[in-house]
JSON list of C-alpha atoms in Angstrom, two decimals:
[
{"chain": "L", "resi": 1, "resn": "MET", "atom": "CA", "xyz": [63.27, -75.32, -94.91]},
{"chain": "L", "resi": 2, "resn": "ALA", "atom": "CA", "xyz": [62.01, -75.29, -91.37]},
{"chain": "L", "resi": 3, "resn": "SER", "atom": "CA", "xyz": [64.53, -74.47, -88.73]},
{"chain": "L", "resi": 4, "resn": "HIS", "atom": "CA", "xyz": [64.24, -76.51, -85.53]},
{"chain": "L", "resi": 5, "resn": "THR", "atom": "CA", "xyz": [65.27, -75.03, -82.24]},
{"chain": "L", "resi": 6, "resn": "THR", "atom": "CA", "xyz": [65.17, -76.33, -78.73]},
{"chain": "L", "resi": 7, "resn": "PHE", "atom": "CA", "xyz": [62.00, -74.29, -78.26]},
{"chain": "L", "resi": 8, "resn": "ASP", "atom": "CA", "xyz": [60.14, -76.54, -80.70]},
{"chain": "L", "resi": 9, "resn": "LYS", "atom": "CA", "xyz": [59.71, -79.25, -78.06]},
{"chain": "L", "resi": 10, "resn": "VAL", "atom": "CA", "xyz": [56.28, -79.52, -76.54]},
{"chain": "L", "resi": 11, "resn": "ALA", "atom": "CA", "xyz": [56.12, -79.72, -72.74]},
{"chain": "L", "resi": 12, "resn": "SER", "atom": "CA", "xyz": [54.66, -83.23, -72.98]},
{"chain": "L", "resi": 13, "resn": "ASP", "atom": "CA", "xyz": [57.79, -84.37, -74.86]},
{"chain": "L", "resi": 14, "resn": "VAL", "atom": "CA", "xyz": [60.03, -83.51, -71.92]},
{"chain": "L", "resi": 15, "resn": "PRO", "atom": "CA", "xyz": [60.54, -86.41, -69.50]},
{"chain": "L", "resi": 16, "resn": "GLN", "atom": "CA", "xyz": [58.72, -85.86, -66.23]},
{"chain": "L", "resi": 17, "resn": "ALA", "atom": "CA", "xyz": [60.37, -88.56, -64.10]},
{"chain": "L", "resi": 18, "resn": "THR", "atom": "CA", "xyz": [63.22, -87.98, -61.71]},
{"chain": "L", "resi": 19, "resn": "PHE", "atom": "CA", "xyz": [65.44, -91.04, -61.95]},
{"chain": "L", "resi": 20, "resn": "SER", "atom": "CA", "xyz": [66.79, -92.60, -58.80]},
{"chain": "L", "resi": 21, "resn": "HIS", "atom": "CA", "xyz": [70.35, -93.79, -58.34]},
{"chain": "L", "resi": 22, "resn": "SER", "atom": "CA", "xyz": [69.22, -97.35, -59.17]},
{"chain": "L", "resi": 23, "resn": "GLY", "atom": "CA", "xyz": [67.72, -96.19, -62.48]},
{"chain": "L", "resi": 24, "resn": "LYS", "atom": "CA", "xyz": [64.09, -96.58, -61.38]},
{"chain": "L", "resi": 25, "resn": "PRO", "atom": "CA", "xyz": [62.09, -93.38, -61.70]},
{"chain": "L", "resi": 26, "resn": "LEU", "atom": "CA", "xyz": [60.77, -91.72, -58.57]},
{"chain": "L", "resi": 27, "resn": "GLU", "atom": "CA", "xyz": [57.13, -90.84, -58.89]},
{"chain": "L", "resi": 28, "resn": "VAL", "atom": "CA", "xyz": [56.60, -87.08, -58.81]},
{"chain": "L", "resi": 29, "resn": "LEU", "atom": "CA", "xyz": [53.67, -85.39, -57.08]},
{"chain": "L", "resi": 30, "resn": "ARG", "atom": "CA", "xyz": [51.73, -83.18, -59.46]},
{"chain": "L", "resi": 31, "resn": "LYS", "atom": "CA", "xyz": [48.29, -82.64, -57.90]},
{"chain": "L", "resi": 32, "resn": "ARG", "atom": "CA", "xyz": [47.66, -79.81, -55.48]},
{"chain": "L", "resi": 33, "resn": "ALA", "atom": "CA", "xyz": [45.64, -82.14, -53.23]},
{"chain": "L", "resi": 34, "resn": "ASP", "atom": "CA", "xyz": [48.72, -84.34, -52.70]},
{"chain": "L", "resi": 35, "resn": "PHE", "atom": "CA", "xyz": [50.81, -81.31, -51.70]},
{"chain": "L", "resi": 36, "resn": "LEU", "atom": "CA", "xyz": [48.08, -80.15, -49.29]},
{"chain": "L", "resi": 37, "resn": "ALA", "atom": "CA", "xyz": [47.80, -83.61, -47.73]},
{"chain": "L", "resi": 38, "resn": "ALA", "atom": "CA", "xyz": [51.56, -83.66, -47.14]},
{"chain": "L", "resi": 39, "resn": "ALA", "atom": "CA", "xyz": [51.37, -80.18, -45.60]},
{"chain": "L", "resi": 40, "resn": "ARG", "atom": "CA", "xyz": [48.92, -81.49, -42.99]},
{"chain": "L", "resi": 41, "resn": "ALA", "atom": "CA", "xyz": [51.17, -84.42, -42.06]},
{"chain": "L", "resi": 42, "resn": "LYS", "atom": "CA", "xyz": [54.63, -84.72, -40.51]},
{"chain": "L", "resi": 43, "resn": "ARG", "atom": "CA", "xyz": [57.25, -82.06, -41.09]},
{"chain": "L", "resi": 44, "resn": "GLN", "atom": "CA", "xyz": [60.86, -81.42, -40.26]},
{"chain": "L", "resi": 45, "resn": "GLY", "atom": "CA", "xyz": [62.91, -78.34, -40.98]},
{"chain": "L", "resi": 46, "resn": "THR", "atom": "CA", "xyz": [66.67, -78.27, -41.40]},
{"chain": "L", "resi": 47, "resn": "THR", "atom": "CA", "xyz": [69.13, -75.59, -42.43]},
{"chain": "L", "resi": 48, "resn": "GLY", "atom": "CA", "xyz": [68.95, -76.33, -46.15]},
{"chain": "L", "resi": 49, "resn": "VAL", "atom": "CA", "xyz": [65.54, -77.88, -46.74]},
{"chain": "L", "resi": 50, "resn": "HIS", "atom": "CA", "xyz": [62.11, -78.22, -45.18]},
{"chain": "L", "resi": 51, "resn": "LEU", "atom": "CA", "xyz": [60.54, -81.69, -45.48]},
{"chain": "L", "resi": 52, "resn": "GLN", "atom": "CA", "xyz": [56.87, -82.60, -45.33]},
{"chain": "L", "resi": 53, "resn": "ALA", "atom": "CA", "xyz": [56.06, -86.30, -45.31]},
{"chain": "L", "resi": 54, "resn": "ARG", "atom": "CA", "xyz": [52.96, -88.43, -45.01]},
{"chain": "L", "resi": 55, "resn": "PRO", "atom": "CA", "xyz": [52.31, -92.16, -45.07]},
{"chain": "L", "resi": 56, "resn": "ARG", "atom": "CA", "xyz": [49.66, -92.88, -47.71]},
{"chain": "L", "resi": 57, "resn": "GLY", "atom": "CA", "xyz": [48.69, -96.28, -46.32]},
{"chain": "L", "resi": 58, "resn": "ASP", "atom": "CA", "xyz": [49.43, -98.26, -49.48]},
{"chain": "L", "resi": 59, "resn": "ASP", "atom": "CA", "xyz": [52.36, -100.26, -50.85]},
{"chain": "L", "resi": 60, "resn": "GLY", "atom": "CA", "xyz": [53.03, -98.00, -53.81]},
{"chain": "L", "resi": 61, "resn": "PRO", "atom": "CA", "xyz": [56.42, -96.44, -54.45]},
{"chain": "L", "resi": 62, "resn": "ALA", "atom": "CA", "xyz": [57.54, -93.33, -52.62]},
{"chain": "L", "resi": 63, "resn": "ARG", "atom": "CA", "xyz": [56.46, -90.13, -54.34]},
{"chain": "L", "resi": 64, "resn": "VAL", "atom": "CA", "xyz": [58.19, -86.79, -54.13]},
{"chain": "L", "resi": 65, "resn": "GLY", "atom": "CA", "xyz": [57.25, -83.20, -54.86]},
{"chain": "L", "resi": 66, "resn": "PHE", "atom": "CA", "xyz": [59.32, -80.02, -54.94]},
{"chain": "L", "resi": 67, "resn": "THR", "atom": "CA", "xyz": [58.42, -76.43, -54.28]},
{"chain": "L", "resi": 68, "resn": "CYS", "atom": "CA", "xyz": [60.14, -73.11, -53.79]},
{"chain": "L", "resi": 69, "resn": "SER", "atom": "CA", "xyz": [58.26, -69.93, -53.00]},
{"chain": "L", "resi": 70, "resn": "LYS", "atom": "CA", "xyz": [59.20, -66.48, -54.25]},
{"chain": "L", "resi": 71, "resn": "LYS", "atom": "CA", "xyz": [60.97, -65.95, -50.92]},
{"chain": "L", "resi": 72, "resn": "VAL", "atom": "CA", "xyz": [63.74, -68.18, -52.30]},
{"chain": "L", "resi": 73, "resn": "GLY", "atom": "CA", "xyz": [64.50, -65.52, -54.90]},
{"chain": "L", "resi": 74, "resn": "ASN", "atom": "CA", "xyz": [63.89, -64.77, -58.53]},
{"chain": "L", "resi": 75, "resn": "ALA", "atom": "CA", "xyz": [63.04, -67.47, -61.10]},
{"chain": "L", "resi": 76, "resn": "VAL", "atom": "CA", "xyz": [66.71, -68.33, -61.65]},
{"chain": "L", "resi": 77, "resn": "ALA", "atom": "CA", "xyz": [67.31, -68.90, -57.93]},
{"chain": "L", "resi": 78, "resn": "ARG", "atom": "CA", "xyz": [64.09, -70.90, -57.53]},
{"chain": "L", "resi": 79, "resn": "ASN", "atom": "CA", "xyz": [64.92, -73.14, -60.49]},
{"chain": "L", "resi": 80, "resn": "ARG", "atom": "CA", "xyz": [68.46, -73.71, -59.24]},
{"chain": "L", "resi": 81, "resn": "ALA", "atom": "CA", "xyz": [67.14, -74.62, -55.79]},
{"chain": "L", "resi": 82, "resn": "LYS", "atom": "CA", "xyz": [64.60, -77.06, -57.28]},
{"chain": "L", "resi": 83, "resn": "ARG", "atom": "CA", "xyz": [67.27, -78.68, -59.48]},
{"chain": "L", "resi": 84, "resn": "ARG", "atom": "CA", "xyz": [69.42, -79.24, -56.41]},
{"chain": "L", "resi": 85, "resn": "LEU", "atom": "CA", "xyz": [66.46, -80.65, -54.47]},
{"chain": "L", "resi": 86, "resn": "ARG", "atom": "CA", "xyz": [65.65, -83.03, -57.34]},
{"chain": "L", "resi": 87, "resn": "GLU", "atom": "CA", "xyz": [69.22, -84.30, -57.40]},
{"chain": "L", "resi": 88, "resn": "ILE", "atom": "CA", "xyz": [69.38, -84.79, -53.63]},
{"chain": "L", "resi": 89, "resn": "ALA", "atom": "CA", "xyz": [66.05, -86.67, -53.75]},
{"chain": "L", "resi": 90, "resn": "ARG", "atom": "CA", "xyz": [67.32, -88.83, -56.61]},
{"chain": "L", "resi": 91, "resn": "LEU", "atom": "CA", "xyz": [70.37, -89.82, -54.60]},
{"chain": "L", "resi": 92, "resn": "ILE", "atom": "CA", "xyz": [68.84, -90.27, -51.15]},
{"chain": "L", "resi": 93, "resn": "LEU", "atom": "CA", "xyz": [65.17, -91.26, -51.39]},
{"chain": "L", "resi": 94, "resn": "PRO", "atom": "CA", "xyz": [65.70, -94.69, -53.00]},
{"chain": "L", "resi": 95, "resn": "SER", "atom": "CA", "xyz": [67.65, -95.85, -49.95]},
{"chain": "L", "resi": 96, "resn": "GLU", "atom": "CA", "xyz": [66.22, -93.66, -47.15]},
{"chain": "L", "resi": 97, "resn": "GLY", "atom": "CA", "xyz": [62.63, -93.16, -48.31]},
{"chain": "L", "resi": 98, "resn": "ARG", "atom": "CA", "xyz": [59.85, -95.62, -47.56]},
{"chain": "L", "resi": 99, "resn": "THR", "atom": "CA", "xyz": [57.31, -97.20, -49.87]},
{"chain": "L", "resi": 100, "resn": "GLY", "atom": "CA", "xyz": [53.82, -95.82, -49.45]},
{"chain": "L", "resi": 101, "resn": "TRP", "atom": "CA", "xyz": [55.02, -92.35, -48.41]},
{"chain": "L", "resi": 102, "resn": "ASP", "atom": "CA", "xyz": [54.74, -88.93, -50.05]},
{"chain": "L", "resi": 103, "resn": "TYR", "atom": "CA", "xyz": [57.54, -86.43, -49.54]},
{"chain": "L", "resi": 104, "resn": "VAL", "atom": "CA", "xyz": [57.55, -82.72, -50.35]},
{"chain": "L", "resi": 105, "resn": "LEU", "atom": "CA", "xyz": [60.90, -80.93, -50.34]},
{"chain": "L", "resi": 106, "resn": "ILE", "atom": "CA", "xyz": [60.65, -77.18, -49.87]},
{"chain": "L", "resi": 107, "resn": "GLY", "atom": "CA", "xyz": [63.53, -74.87, -50.69]},
{"chain": "L", "resi": 108, "resn": "ARG", "atom": "CA", "xyz": [64.65, -72.35, -48.10]},
{"chain": "L", "resi": 109, "resn": "ALA", "atom": "CA", "xyz": [65.30, -68.70, -48.86]},
{"chain": "L", "resi": 110, "resn": "GLU", "atom": "CA", "xyz": [68.86, -67.97, -50.00]},
{"chain": "L", "resi": 111, "resn": "ILE", "atom": "CA", "xyz": [70.14, -71.26, -48.51]},
{"chain": "L", "resi": 112, "resn": "THR", "atom": "CA", "xyz": [69.03, -74.19, -50.67]},
{"chain": "L", "resi": 113, "resn": "ALA", "atom": "CA", "xyz": [70.59, -72.77, -53.83]},
{"chain": "L", "resi": 114, "resn": "THR", "atom": "CA", "xyz": [73.94, -72.00, -52.18]},
{"chain": "L", "resi": 115, "resn": "ARG", "atom": "CA", "xyz": [74.40, -74.62, -49.42]},
{"chain": "L", "resi": 116, "resn": "ASP", "atom": "CA", "xyz": [77.18, -77.17, -49.85]},
{"chain": "L", "resi": 117, "resn": "PHE", "atom": "CA", "xyz": [75.76, -80.16, -51.70]},
{"chain": "L", "resi": 118, "resn": "ASN", "atom": "CA", "xyz": [76.96, -82.73, -49.13]},
{"chain": "L", "resi": 119, "resn": "ASP", "atom": "CA", "xyz": [75.46, -80.66, -46.31]},
{"chain": "L", "resi": 120, "resn": "LEU", "atom": "CA", "xyz": [72.18, -80.46, -48.22]},
{"chain": "L", "resi": 121, "resn": "GLY", "atom": "CA", "xyz": [72.16, -84.26, -48.52]},
{"chain": "L", "resi": 122, "resn": "ALA", "atom": "CA", "xyz": [72.88, -84.62, -44.80]},
{"chain": "L", "resi": 123, "resn": "ASP", "atom": "CA", "xyz": [69.99, -82.23, -44.08]},
{"chain": "L", "resi": 124, "resn": "LEU", "atom": "CA", "xyz": [67.59, -84.42, -46.06]},
{"chain": "L", "resi": 125, "resn": "GLN", "atom": "CA", "xyz": [68.83, -87.62, -44.39]},
{"chain": "L", "resi": 126, "resn": "TYR", "atom": "CA", "xyz": [68.37, -86.05, -40.96]},
{"chain": "L", "resi": 127, "resn": "ALA", "atom": "CA", "xyz": [64.87, -84.82, -41.80]},
{"chain": "L", "resi": 128, "resn": "LEU", "atom": "CA", "xyz": [63.85, -88.25, -43.15]},
{"chain": "L", "resi": 129, "resn": "LYS", "atom": "CA", "xyz": [65.10, -89.98, -40.01]},
{"chain": "L", "resi": 130, "resn": "ARG", "atom": "CA", "xyz": [63.15, -87.56, -37.82]},
{"chain": "L", "resi": 131, "resn": "VAL", "atom": "CA", "xyz": [59.82, -87.87, -39.68]},
{"chain": "L", "resi": 132, "resn": "HIS", "atom": "CA", "xyz": [60.09, -91.67, -39.78]},
{"chain": "L", "resi": 133, "resn": "ASP", "atom": "CA", "xyz": [60.75, -91.78, -36.02]},
{"chain": "L", "resi": 134, "resn": "GLN", "atom": "CA", "xyz": [57.71, -89.62, -35.12]}
]
């Protein structure tokens, strides 16, 4: 008899969408070119998160990408920071984000993984307001 473990899942079997509060999935950036285009556009730093945002010029849904460098910490700290960023994006982007925009949320060293969750959400709301007003 074959024993099945959680490691038997193939990466393509794991859902790739981050679901918004309304139940609609947020589109996730996956291509390096999209991350680089966002890096050349508008940006706003806050205590808990750094935001890069760019208007794509179409009417498609907002897309979001997440990244944490090794400065954030070891793999455990980086993954925790990215999980928190995904959850904040899921809660805030459906109401505060704009259609036709790409957003990249970048974790900050030793802060994103430990900052109070409500403060992290307020940081993202502030950053979104600033990039949309530029």
